[in-house]
């Protein structure tokens, strides 16, 4: 892929183009020239992913950004990857959110545009360090779906209280046997989602005997 570069190169590229904006000191009347400066979305994502890795982000969170934003084959924003970040408008964001909502679902639409918002904010902070004026986040124009991604993230972080457990169990019992057993298994073992989904019988010990590991 012609836009591919290493993580240090992406970071340096983002800071370099932001520096050129500062040196040129574009005026409000020169909007077109100003819009053509800045990192591409692909460069911005690579820089953001470097920060996630350095900050110890969960591998699954990194994989989601790579799959849904960065990978040119699977990205929901593939048509934006080679665009300069500053050229992505509020209208673009609202239209993209609407299209993803229709073809991929409301939950996915919220998640993708919120991740894009985070990438934009990452570059905005870099611009602040270099004393570069950066436009406001265009996702401010997005009409988010209430009760979708944001609510889902909040519920994942909130522990299930004992008082809510009977209601939760009743809801779980109404699911298919496979989904029901999965949720009960996660509750009783405390495993993370990925660990529970990838568990194999070879990993299970139903006796009191110790299993030898290599």
Coordinates of N, CA and C in Angstrom, one line a residue:
X1 N 0.9 -1.2 0.0 CA 0.0 0.0 0.0 C 0.9 1.2 0.0
X2 N 0.6 2.2 -0.9 CA 1.6 3.3 -1.1 C 1.6 4.2 0.1
X3 N 0.5 4.2 1.0 CA 0.5 5.1 2.1 C 1.1 4.5 3.4
X4 N 1.7 3.3 3.3 CA 2.1 2.6 4.4 C 3.5 3.1 4.9
X5 N 3.7 3.3 6.2 CA 4.9 3.7 6.8 C 5.0 3.2 8.2
X6 N 6.2 3.3 8.8 CA 6.5 2.8 10.1 C 5.8 3.8 11.1
X7 N 5.7 3.3 12.4 CA 5.1 4.1 13.4 C 5.9 5.4 13.7
X8 N 7.2 5.3 13.8 CA 8.0 6.6 14.0 C 7.8 7.5 12.9
X9 N 7.8 7.0 11.6 CA 7.7 7.8 10.4 C 6.3 8.5 10.4
X10 N 5.3 7.8 10.8 CA 4.0 8.5 10.9 C 3.9 9.6 11.9
X11 N 4.5 9.3 13.1 CA 4.5 10.3 14.1 C 5.3 11.6 13.6
X12 N 6.5 11.3 13.0 CA 7.3 12.5 12.5 C 6.6 13.2 11.4
X13 N 5.9 12.4 10.5 CA 5.2 13.1 9.4 C 4.1 14.0 9.9
X14 N 3.3 13.5 11.0 CA 2.2 14.3 11.5 C 2.8 15.6 12.1
X15 N 3.9 15.5 12.9 CA 4.4 16.7 13.5 C 5.1 17.6 12.5
X16 N 5.6 17.0 11.4 CA 6.3 17.8 10.3 C 5.2 18.7 9.6
X17 N 4.1 18.1 9.2 CA 3.1 18.8 8.5 C 2.4 19.9 9.4
X18 N 2.3 19.5 10.7 CA 1.7 20.5 11.6 C 2.7 21.7 11.7
X19 N 4.0 21.4 11.7 CA 5.0 22.5 11.8 C 5.0 23.4 10.6
X20 N 4.7 22.8 9.4 CA 4.6 23.6 8.2 C 3.4 24.6 8.2
X21 N 2.3 24.1 8.8 CA 1.2 25.0 9.0 C 1.6 26.2 9.8
X22 N 2.3 25.9 10.9 CA 2.7 27.0 11.8 C 3.6 28.0 11.1
X23 N 4.6 27.5 10.3 CA 5.5 28.3 9.6 C 4.8 29.2 8.6
X24 N 3.9 28.6 7.9 CA 3.2 29.3 6.9 C 2.2 30.4 7.4
X25 N 1.7 30.1 8.7 CA 0.8 31.0 9.3 C -0.3 31.4 8.4
X26 N -1.1 30.4 7.9 CA -2.2 30.7 7.0 C -3.2 31.6 7.6
X27 N -3.8 32.5 6.8 CA -4.8 33.4 7.3 C -6.2 32.8 7.1
X28 N -7.2 33.3 7.8 CA -8.6 32.8 7.7 C -9.1 32.9 6.2
X29 N -8.6 33.9 5.5 CA -9.0 34.0 4.1 C -8.4 33.0 3.1
X30 N -7.4 32.3 3.6 CA -6.7 31.3 2.7 C -7.1 29.9 3.1
X31 N -8.4 29.7 3.1 CA -8.9 28.4 3.6 C -8.5 27.2 2.7
X32 N -8.5 27.4 1.4 CA -8.1 26.3 0.6 C -6.6 25.8 0.8
X33 N -5.7 26.8 0.9 CA -4.3 26.5 1.1 C -4.2 25.8 2.5
X34 N -4.9 26.3 3.5 CA -4.7 25.8 4.8 C -5.3 24.4 4.9
X35 N -6.3 24.1 4.2 CA -7.0 22.7 4.2 C -6.1 21.7 3.6
X36 N -5.2 22.1 2.7 CA -4.3 21.1 2.1 C -3.1 20.7 2.9
X37 N -2.9 21.3 4.1 CA -1.8 20.9 4.9 C -2.3 20.1 6.1
X38 N -1.4 19.2 6.6 CA -1.8 18.4 7.7 C -1.6 16.9 7.3
X39 N -1.6 16.0 8.2 CA -1.4 14.6 7.9 C -2.7 14.0 7.2
X40 N -2.5 12.9 6.5 CA -3.6 12.2 5.9 C -4.3 11.4 7.1
X41 N -5.5 11.0 6.8 CA -6.1 10.2 7.9 C -5.3 8.9 8.2
X42 N -4.7 8.3 7.1 CA -3.9 7.1 7.4 C -2.7 7.4 8.3
X43 N -2.1 8.5 8.1 CA -0.9 8.9 8.9 C -1.4 9.2 10.3
X44 N -2.6 9.8 10.5 CA -3.1 10.2 11.8 C -3.5 8.9 12.6
X45 N -4.0 7.9 11.9 CA -4.4 6.7 12.5 C -3.2 6.0 13.0
X46 N -2.2 5.9 12.2 CA -0.9 5.2 12.5 C -0.3 5.9 13.7
X47 N -0.3 7.2 13.8 CA 0.3 7.9 14.9 C -0.5 7.6 16.2
X48 N -1.8 7.6 16.0 CA -2.7 7.3 17.2 C -2.5 5.9 17.7
X49 N -2.3 5.0 16.8 CA -2.1 3.6 17.2 C -0.8 3.4 18.0
X50 N 0.2 4.2 17.6 CA 1.5 4.2 18.3 C 1.3 4.6 19.7
X51 N 0.5 5.7 19.9 CA 0.2 6.1 21.2 C -0.6 5.1 22.1
X52 N -1.5 4.4 21.4 CA -2.3 3.4 22.1 C -1.3 2.3 22.6
X53 N -0.4 1.8 21.7 CA 0.5 0.8 22.1 C 1.4 1.2 23.3
X54 N 2.0 2.4 23.1 CA 2.8 2.9 24.2 C 2.1 3.1 25.5
X55 N 0.8 3.4 25.4 CA 0.0 3.6 26.6 C -0.6 2.3 27.2
X56 N -0.2 1.2 26.6 CA -0.7 -0.1 27.1 C -2.2 -0.4 26.9
X57 N -2.7 0.1 25.7 CA -4.1 -0.2 25.4 C -4.4 -1.6 25.2
X58 N -5.6 -2.1 25.4 CA -6.0 -3.5 25.2 C -5.8 -3.9 23.7
X59 N -5.2 -5.1 23.5 CA -5.0 -5.5 22.1 C -6.3 -5.5 21.3
X60 N -7.4 -5.9 21.9 CA -8.7 -5.9 21.2 C -9.1 -4.5 20.7
X61 N -8.8 -3.5 21.5 CA -9.1 -2.1 21.2 C -8.2 -1.7 20.0
X62 N -7.0 -2.0 20.0 CA -6.1 -1.7 18.9 C -6.5 -2.4 17.6
X63 N -6.9 -3.7 17.8 CA -7.3 -4.5 16.6 C -8.6 -3.9 16.0
X64 N -9.5 -3.3 16.8 CA -10.7 -2.7 16.3 C -10.4 -1.5 15.4
X65 N -9.5 -0.6 15.9 CA -9.0 0.5 15.2 C -8.4 0.1 13.9
X66 N -7.5 -0.9 13.9 CA -6.8 -1.3 12.7 C -7.8 -1.9 11.7
X67 N -8.8 -2.7 12.1 CA -9.7 -3.3 11.2 C -10.7 -2.3 10.7
X68 N -11.3 -1.5 11.5 CA -12.4 -0.6 11.1 C -12.0 0.7 10.6
X69 N -10.8 1.1 10.9 CA -10.3 2.4 10.4 C -9.1 2.4 9.5
X70 N -8.1 1.6 9.9 CA -6.8 1.6 9.2 C -6.7 0.7 7.9
X71 N -7.1 -0.5 8.0 CA -6.9 -1.5 7.0 C -7.7 -1.0 5.7
X72 N -7.0 -0.8 4.6 CA -7.7 -0.3 3.4 C -8.7 -1.3 2.8
X73 N -8.6 -2.6 3.2 CA -9.5 -3.6 2.7 C -10.8 -3.7 3.6
X74 N -10.7 -3.4 4.9 CA -11.9 -3.5 5.8 C -12.4 -2.2 6.4
X75 N -11.6 -1.2 6.2 CA -12.0 0.1 6.8 C -13.3 0.7 6.3
X76 N -14.1 1.1 7.3 CA -15.3 1.8 6.9 C -15.1 3.2 6.3
X77 N -13.8 3.7 6.5 CA -13.4 5.0 6.1 C -12.4 4.9 5.0
X78 N -12.4 3.8 4.2 CA -11.3 3.6 3.2 C -11.2 4.7 2.2
X79 N -12.3 5.4 1.9 CA -12.3 6.4 0.9 C -11.6 7.7 1.5
X80 N -11.5 7.7 2.8 CA -10.9 8.9 3.4 C -9.4 8.7 3.7
X81 N -8.8 7.5 3.7 CA -7.5 7.3 4.2 C -6.4 8.1 3.6
X82 N -6.5 8.4 2.3 CA -5.4 9.2 1.7 C -5.8 10.7 1.7
X83 N -6.9 11.1 2.3 CA -7.3 12.5 2.3 C -6.5 13.2 3.5
X84 N -6.2 14.5 3.3 CA -5.7 15.2 4.4 C -6.8 15.4 5.4
X85 N -6.4 15.2 6.6 CA -7.4 15.1 7.7 C -8.2 16.4 7.8
X86 N -7.6 17.5 7.5 CA -8.3 18.8 7.6 C -9.4 18.9 6.5
X87 N -9.4 18.1 5.5 CA -10.4 18.3 4.4 C -11.6 17.5 4.7
X88 N -11.6 16.7 5.8 CA -12.8 15.9 6.1 C -13.7 16.8 6.9
X89 N -14.9 17.0 6.3 CA -15.8 18.0 6.9 C -16.9 17.5 7.8
X90 N -17.6 18.4 8.4 CA -18.8 18.0 9.2 C -19.8 17.2 8.4
X91 N -20.1 17.7 7.2 CA -21.0 17.1 6.3 C -20.5 15.7 5.9
X92 N -19.2 15.5 5.7 CA -18.7 14.2 5.4 C -19.0 13.2 6.6
X93 N -18.8 13.7 7.8 CA -18.9 12.8 9.0 C -20.4 12.5 9.2
X94 N -21.3 13.4 9.0 CA -22.7 13.1 9.2 C -23.2 12.1 8.1
X95 N -22.8 12.4 6.8 CA -23.2 11.5 5.8 C -22.6 10.1 5.9
X96 N -21.4 10.0 6.4 CA -20.7 8.7 6.6 C -21.4 7.9 7.7
X97 N -21.7 8.6 8.8 CA -22.4 8.0 9.9 C -23.8 7.5 9.5
X98 N -24.5 8.3 8.6 CA -25.8 7.8 8.1 C -25.7 6.6 7.2
X99 N -24.7 6.6 6.4 CA -24.5 5.4 5.5 C -24.1 4.2 6.2
X100 N -23.2 4.3 7.2 CA -22.9 3.1 8.0 C -24.1 2.6 8.8
X101 N -24.9 3.5 9.3 CA -26.1 3.1 10.0 C -27.0 2.3 9.2
X102 N -27.1 2.6 7.9 CA -28.1 1.9 7.0 C -27.5 0.6 6.7
X103 N -26.2 0.5 6.3 CA -25.7 -0.7 5.7 C -25.0 -1.6 6.8
X104 N -24.6 -1.1 7.9 CA -23.9 -1.9 8.9 C -24.5 -1.8 10.3
X105 N -25.4 -1.0 10.5 CA -26.1 -0.9 11.8 C -25.7 0.3 12.6
X106 N -26.6 0.7 13.5 CA -26.4 1.9 14.3 C -25.2 1.8 15.3
X107 N -25.1 0.6 15.9 CA -24.0 0.4 16.8 C -22.6 0.6 16.2
X108 N -22.5 0.0 15.0 CA -21.2 0.1 14.3 C -20.9 1.6 13.8
X109 N -22.0 2.3 13.4 CA -21.8 3.7 13.0 C -21.3 4.5 14.1
X110 N -21.9 4.4 15.3 CA -21.5 5.2 16.4 C -20.0 4.9 16.8
X111 N -19.7 3.6 16.8 CA -18.3 3.2 17.2 C -17.3 3.7 16.2
X112 N -17.5 3.6 14.9 CA -16.6 4.0 13.9 C -16.3 5.5 14.0
X113 N -17.4 6.3 14.0 CA -17.3 7.8 14.0 C -16.7 8.2 15.4
X114 N -17.0 7.5 16.4 CA -16.4 7.9 17.7 C -14.9 7.6 17.7
X115 N -14.5 6.5 17.1 CA -13.1 6.3 17.0 C -12.4 7.3 16.1
X116 N -13.1 7.7 15.0 CA -12.5 8.8 14.2 C -12.4 10.0 15.0
X117 N -13.4 10.3 15.8 CA -13.3 11.5 16.6 C -12.1 11.5 17.5
X118 N -11.8 10.3 18.1 CA -10.6 10.2 19.0 C -9.3 10.4 18.2
X119 N -9.2 9.9 17.0 CA -8.0 10.1 16.2 C -7.9 11.6 15.9
X120 N -9.0 12.3 15.5 CA -8.9 13.7 15.3 C -8.4 14.5 16.5
X121 N -8.9 14.1 17.7 CA -8.5 14.8 18.9 C -7.0 14.5 19.2
X122 N -6.6 13.4 18.8 CA -5.1 13.1 19.0 C -4.3 14.0 18.2
X123 N -4.6 14.2 17.0 CA -3.9 15.2 16.1 C -4.1 16.6 16.6
X124 N -5.2 16.9 17.1 CA -5.5 18.2 17.6 C -4.6 18.6 18.8
X125 N -4.3 17.6 19.7 CA -3.4 17.8 20.8 C -2.0 18.0 20.3
X126 N -1.6 17.2 19.2 CA -0.3 17.5 18.7 C -0.1 18.9 18.1
X127 N -1.2 19.3 17.5 CA -1.2 20.7 16.9 C -1.1 21.7 18.0
X128 N -1.7 21.5 19.2 CA -1.6 22.4 20.3 C -0.2 22.5 20.8
X129 N 0.5 21.4 20.9 CA 1.9 21.4 21.3 C 2.8 22.2 20.4
X130 N 2.5 22.1 19.1 CA 3.3 22.9 18.1 C 2.7 24.3 17.8
X131 N 1.7 24.7 18.7 CA 1.1 26.0 18.6 C 0.5 26.3 17.2
X132 N -0.2 25.2 16.7 CA -0.8 25.3 15.4 C -2.3 25.4 15.6
X133 N -3.0 26.3 14.9 CA -4.4 26.4 15.0 C -5.1 25.2 14.3
X134 N -5.9 24.5 14.9 CA -6.6 23.3 14.3 C -8.1 23.4 14.4
X135 N -8.8 23.1 13.3 CA -10.2 23.2 13.3 C -10.9 22.3 14.3
X136 N -12.1 22.7 14.7 CA -12.9 21.9 15.6 C -13.3 20.5 15.0
X137 N -13.5 19.6 15.9 CA -13.8 18.2 15.4 C -15.1 18.2 14.6
X138 N -15.0 17.7 13.4 CA -16.2 17.7 12.5 C -17.3 16.7 13.0
X139 N -17.0 15.8 13.9 CA -18.0 14.9 14.4 C -19.0 15.6 15.3
X140 N -18.8 16.8 15.5 CA -19.8 17.6 16.3 C -21.1 17.6 15.6
X141 N -21.1 17.4 14.3 CA -22.3 17.5 13.4 C -23.0 16.2 13.4
X142 N -22.4 15.1 13.9 CA -23.0 13.8 13.8 C -24.2 13.7 14.8
X143 N -25.3 13.1 14.3 CA -26.5 12.8 15.1 C -26.4 11.4 15.7
X144 N -25.8 11.3 16.8 CA -25.5 10.0 17.4 C -26.8 9.2 17.7
X145 N -26.7 7.9 17.6 CA -27.9 7.1 17.9 C -27.9 6.8 19.4
X146 N -28.9 7.3 20.1 CA -29.0 7.1 21.6 C -29.2 5.7 21.9
X147 N -28.5 5.3 23.0 CA -28.7 3.9 23.5 C -27.9 2.9 22.7
X148 N -27.0 3.3 21.8 CA -26.2 2.3 21.0 C -24.8 2.2 21.6
X149 N -23.8 2.6 20.9 CA -22.4 2.4 21.3 C -22.1 3.0 22.6
X150 N -22.6 4.2 22.9 CA -22.2 4.9 24.1 C -22.8 4.1 25.3
X151 N -24.0 3.7 25.2 CA -24.6 3.0 26.3 C -24.0 1.6 26.5
X152 N -23.6 1.0 25.4 CA -23.0 -0.3 25.5 C -21.6 -0.2 26.2
X153 N -20.9 0.8 25.9 CA -19.6 1.0 26.6 C -19.8 1.2 28.1
X154 N -20.8 2.0 28.4 CA -21.0 2.3 29.8 C -21.4 1.0 30.6
X155 N -22.3 0.2 30.0 CA -22.8 -1.0 30.7 C -21.6 -2.0 30.9
X156 N -20.6 -2.0 30.0 CA -19.5 -2.9 30.1 C -18.7 -2.5 31.3
X157 N -18.6 -1.3 31.6 CA -17.8 -0.8 32.7 C -18.5 -0.9 34.1
X158 N -19.8 -1.0 34.0 CA -20.5 -1.0 35.3 C -20.7 -2.5 35.8
X159 N -20.3 -2.8 37.1 CA -20.4 -4.1 37.6 C -21.9 -4.5 37.8
X160 N -22.2 -5.7 37.7 CA -23.6 -6.2 37.9 C -23.9 -6.4 39.4
X161 N -24.8 -5.6 39.9 CA -25.1 -5.7 41.4 C -25.9 -7.0 41.7
X162 N -25.9 -7.4 42.9 CA -26.6 -8.6 43.3 C -28.1 -8.3 43.1
X163 N -28.6 -7.1 43.3 CA -30.0 -6.8 43.2 C -30.5 -7.0 41.8
X164 N -29.6 -6.8 40.8 CA -30.0 -6.8 39.4 C -29.8 -8.2 38.8
X165 N -29.1 -9.1 39.6 CA -28.8 -10.4 39.1 C -30.0 -11.3 38.7
X166 N -31.1 -11.3 39.5 CA -32.3 -12.1 39.0 C -32.8 -11.6 37.7
X167 N -32.9 -10.3 37.5 CA -33.4 -9.7 36.2 C -32.5 -10.1 35.1
X168 N -31.2 -10.0 35.3 CA -30.2 -10.4 34.3 C -30.3 -11.9 34.0
X169 N -30.5 -12.8 35.0 CA -30.6 -14.2 34.7 C -31.9 -14.5 33.9
X170 N -33.0 -13.8 34.2 CA -34.2 -14.0 33.5 C -34.0 -13.7 32.0
X171 N -33.3 -12.6 31.7 CA -33.1 -12.2 30.4 C -32.1 -13.1 29.7
X172 N -31.1 -13.6 30.4 CA -30.2 -14.6 29.8 C -30.9 -15.9 29.5
X173 N -31.8 -16.4 30.3 CA -32.5 -17.6 30.1 C -33.4 -17.6 28.8
X174 N -33.7 -16.4 28.4 CA -34.6 -16.2 27.2 C -33.8 -16.3 25.9
X175 N -32.5 -16.4 26.0 CA -31.6 -16.4 24.9 C -31.5 -17.9 24.4
X176 N -30.8 -18.1 23.2 CA -30.6 -19.4 22.7 C -29.7 -20.1 23.7
X177 N -29.8 -21.5 23.7 CA -28.9 -22.3 24.7 C -27.4 -21.9 24.6
X178 N -26.9 -21.7 23.4 CA -25.5 -21.4 23.3 C -25.2 -20.0 23.9
X179 N -26.0 -19.0 23.6 CA -25.7 -17.7 24.2 C -26.0 -17.7 25.7
X180 N -27.0 -18.4 26.1 CA -27.3 -18.5 27.6 C -26.1 -19.1 28.3
X181 N -25.6 -20.2 27.8 CA -24.5 -20.9 28.5 C -23.2 -20.1 28.4
X182 N -23.0 -19.3 27.4 CA -21.8 -18.5 27.3 C -21.8 -17.4 28.3
X183 N -23.0 -16.7 28.5 CA -23.1 -15.6 29.5 C -22.9 -16.2 30.9
X184 N -23.5 -17.4 31.2 CA -23.3 -18.0 32.5 C -21.9 -18.4 32.7
X185 N -21.3 -18.9 31.7 CA -19.9 -19.3 31.8 C -19.0 -18.1 32.1
X186 N -19.2 -17.0 31.5 CA -18.4 -15.8 31.7 C -18.6 -15.3 33.1
X187 N -19.9 -15.3 33.6 CA -20.2 -14.8 34.9 C -19.5 -15.7 36.0
X188 N -19.6 -17.0 35.8 CA -19.0 -17.9 36.8 C -17.5 -18.0 36.8
X189 N -16.9 -17.8 35.7 CA -15.4 -17.9 35.6 C -14.7 -16.6 35.7
X190 N -15.4 -15.5 35.3 CA -14.7 -14.2 35.3 C -13.8 -14.0 34.1
X191 N -13.9 -14.9 33.1 CA -13.0 -14.7 31.9 C -13.4 -13.5 31.1
X192 N -12.4 -13.0 30.4 CA -12.7 -11.9 29.4 C -13.4 -12.5 28.2
X193 N -14.1 -11.6 27.4 CA -14.9 -12.1 26.3 C -14.1 -12.9 25.3
X194 N -12.9 -12.4 24.9 CA -12.1 -13.1 24.0 C -11.6 -14.5 24.5
X195 N -11.2 -14.5 25.8 CA -10.7 -15.8 26.4 C -11.9 -16.8 26.4
X196 N -13.1 -16.3 26.7 CA -14.2 -17.3 26.8 C -14.6 -17.8 25.4
X197 N -14.5 -16.9 24.4 CA -14.9 -17.3 23.1 C -13.9 -18.3 22.4
X198 N -12.6 -18.2 22.9 CA -11.6 -19.0 22.2 C -11.2 -20.3 23.1
X199 N -11.9 -20.5 24.1 CA -11.6 -21.6 25.0 C -11.9 -23.0 24.3
X200 N -11.0 -23.9 24.5 CA -11.2 -25.3 23.8 C -11.2 -26.3 24.9
X201 N -11.8 -27.5 24.6 CA -11.9 -28.6 25.6 C -10.5 -29.0 26.1
X202 N -9.5 -28.8 25.3 CA -8.1 -29.1 25.8 C -7.7 -28.3 26.9
X203 N -8.4 -27.1 27.1 CA -8.0 -26.2 28.2 C -8.8 -26.5 29.4
X204 N -9.8 -27.4 29.4 CA -10.7 -27.6 30.5 C -10.3 -28.8 31.3
X205 N -10.3 -28.6 32.6 CA -10.0 -29.7 33.6 C -11.2 -29.9 34.5
X206 N -11.9 -31.0 34.4 CA -13.1 -31.2 35.2 C -12.8 -32.1 36.4
X207 N -11.5 -32.3 36.6 CA -11.1 -33.1 37.8 C -10.3 -32.3 38.7
X208 N -9.9 -32.9 39.8 CA -9.0 -32.2 40.8 C -7.5 -32.4 40.5
X209 N -7.2 -33.1 39.5 CA -5.8 -33.3 39.1 C -5.2 -32.1 38.4
X210 N -4.0 -31.9 38.7 CA -3.3 -30.8 38.1 C -2.9 -31.1 36.7
X211 N -3.0 -30.1 35.8 CA -2.7 -30.3 34.4 C -1.2 -29.8 34.2
X212 N -0.4 -30.7 33.6 CA 0.9 -30.3 33.3 C 0.9 -29.3 32.1
X213 N 1.7 -28.2 32.2 CA 1.8 -27.3 31.1 C 3.2 -27.2 30.7
X214 N 3.4 -26.9 29.4 CA 4.8 -26.8 28.9 C 5.4 -25.5 29.3

